[in-house]
C-alpha cells in the first residue's frame, strides 16, 4: 500500500505531466530512428532500379550520392538509429528505477 510508504496521491497531478512529456519524447526518438533506418535502405532500392543502357555510371553516381549524403535524423552530428534509441531509453529507465527505489527506500525508513 502506498499510504504506508508515505507516498501521497496528491503529488500525482504534479508528476504526471513530466512523465507524459518523457514518454512523448521517447516516442519521438523511436519514430526519428525508424525514419533513419528507412533512409538507410534507399540506396539498395535505387540500386535495384533499371535506368537503361549507357547510364550505369550515372546510376553509380546517384547511389554513391545517396549513401554519402547521410540522410536521416541527426543529433549533434550523430545519426539517430534504432539501436541508439533503445540504448538511450534503456539507460534512462535504469536511472528512473534507481531513483524511484532510493526515494521509496528513504520514505520507508
Short mmCIF file of C-alpha atoms in Angstrom, two decimals:
data_model
loop_
_atom_site.label_atom_id
_atom_site.label_comp_id
_atom_site.label_asym_id
_atom_site.label_seq_id
_atom_site.Cartn_x
_atom_site.Cartn_y
_atom_site.Cartn_z
CA UNK A 1 0.00 0.00 0.00
CA UNK A 2 1.38 3.38 -0.99
CA UNK A 3 -0.05 5.12 2.05
CA UNK A 4 2.09 3.03 4.40
CA UNK A 5 5.18 4.10 2.44
CA UNK A 6 4.22 7.75 2.81
CA UNK A 7 3.53 8.35 -0.90
CA UNK A 8 0.78 10.88 -1.37
CA UNK A 9 -1.64 10.66 -4.25
CA UNK A 10 -1.88 14.47 -4.18
CA UNK A 11 1.58 14.60 -5.80
CA UNK A 12 0.37 12.70 -8.85
CA UNK A 13 -1.02 15.76 -10.73
CA UNK A 14 2.36 17.46 -10.50
CA UNK A 15 4.31 14.36 -11.61
CA UNK A 16 2.04 13.17 -14.43
CA UNK A 17 2.78 15.98 -16.97
CA UNK A 18 6.54 15.41 -16.68
CA UNK A 19 6.10 11.69 -17.14
CA UNK A 20 3.89 12.25 -20.16
CA UNK A 21 6.46 14.57 -21.73
CA UNK A 22 9.21 12.00 -21.19
CA UNK A 23 7.08 9.29 -22.82
CA UNK A 24 6.30 11.54 -25.80
CA UNK A 25 9.98 12.42 -26.24
CA UNK A 26 10.88 8.73 -26.17
CA UNK A 27 8.21 8.07 -28.81
CA UNK A 28 9.58 10.90 -30.99
CA UNK A 29 13.08 9.43 -30.66
CA UNK A 30 11.85 6.00 -31.77
CA UNK A 31 9.99 7.49 -34.76
CA UNK A 32 13.07 9.50 -35.80
CA UNK A 33 15.20 6.37 -35.51
CA UNK A 34 12.79 4.37 -37.67
CA UNK A 35 12.87 7.08 -40.35
CA UNK A 36 16.67 7.00 -40.30
CA UNK A 37 16.58 3.21 -40.68
CA UNK A 38 14.27 3.58 -43.69
CA UNK A 39 16.62 6.15 -45.21
CA UNK A 40 19.47 3.66 -44.90
CA UNK A 41 17.56 1.27 -47.20
CA UNK A 42 17.05 3.78 -50.04
CA UNK A 43 20.40 3.12 -51.77
CA UNK A 44 19.55 -0.57 -52.15
CA UNK A 45 16.19 0.35 -53.64
CA UNK A 46 17.70 2.80 -56.12
CA UNK A 47 20.41 0.28 -56.99
CA UNK A 48 17.75 -2.28 -57.92
CA UNK A 49 16.13 0.07 -60.45
CA UNK A 50 16.94 -0.15 -64.15
CA UNK A 51 17.79 3.19 -65.77
CA UNK A 52 18.53 1.76 -69.21
CA UNK A 53 21.65 1.06 -71.20
CA UNK A 54 24.52 3.52 -71.10
CA UNK A 55 23.55 5.10 -67.78
CA UNK A 56 25.45 2.76 -65.45
CA UNK A 57 27.96 5.43 -64.49
CA UNK A 58 25.24 7.95 -63.60
CA UNK A 59 23.40 5.21 -61.75
CA UNK A 60 26.52 4.52 -59.70
CA UNK A 61 26.96 8.25 -59.01
CA UNK A 62 23.35 8.54 -57.82
CA UNK A 63 23.69 5.61 -55.43
CA UNK A 64 27.02 6.97 -54.14
CA UNK A 65 25.45 10.39 -53.58
CA UNK A 66 22.57 8.89 -51.61
CA UNK A 67 24.93 6.81 -49.46
CA UNK A 68 27.28 9.74 -48.78
CA UNK A 69 24.52 12.26 -48.09
CA UNK A 70 23.76 10.60 -44.74
CA UNK A 71 20.01 11.05 -44.92
CA UNK A 72 18.09 10.66 -41.69
CA UNK A 73 17.82 12.36 -38.33
CA UNK A 74 20.97 13.63 -36.65
CA UNK A 75 21.54 14.95 -33.13
CA UNK A 76 24.82 16.80 -32.62
CA UNK A 77 26.07 15.39 -35.95
CA UNK A 78 25.38 11.81 -34.80
CA UNK A 79 22.90 9.74 -36.80
CA UNK A 80 19.97 8.56 -34.66
CA UNK A 81 19.48 4.83 -35.19
CA UNK A 82 17.06 2.39 -33.62
CA UNK A 83 19.84 0.74 -31.60
CA UNK A 84 20.88 4.13 -30.23
CA UNK A 85 17.29 5.00 -29.31
CA UNK A 86 16.78 1.70 -27.50
CA UNK A 87 20.07 2.09 -25.60
CA UNK A 88 19.09 5.64 -24.61
CA UNK A 89 15.69 4.52 -23.32
CA UNK A 90 17.28 1.57 -21.52
CA UNK A 91 19.73 3.81 -19.67
CA UNK A 92 17.02 6.31 -18.71
CA UNK A 93 14.75 3.54 -17.43
CA UNK A 94 17.58 2.19 -15.27
CA UNK A 95 18.16 5.68 -13.87
CA UNK A 96 14.44 6.17 -13.20
CA UNK A 97 14.15 2.81 -11.43
CA UNK A 98 17.20 3.61 -9.34
CA UNK A 99 15.83 7.00 -8.32
CA UNK A 100 12.41 5.57 -7.54
CA UNK A 101 13.94 2.79 -5.44
CA UNK A 102 16.10 5.19 -3.47
CA UNK A 103 13.17 7.59 -2.97
CA UNK A 104 10.84 4.84 -1.78
CA UNK A 105 13.60 3.36 0.39
CA UNK A 106 14.20 6.68 2.15
CA UNK A 107 10.45 7.17 2.72
CA UNK A 108 10.03 3.70 4.22
CA UNK A 109 12.82 4.12 6.80
#
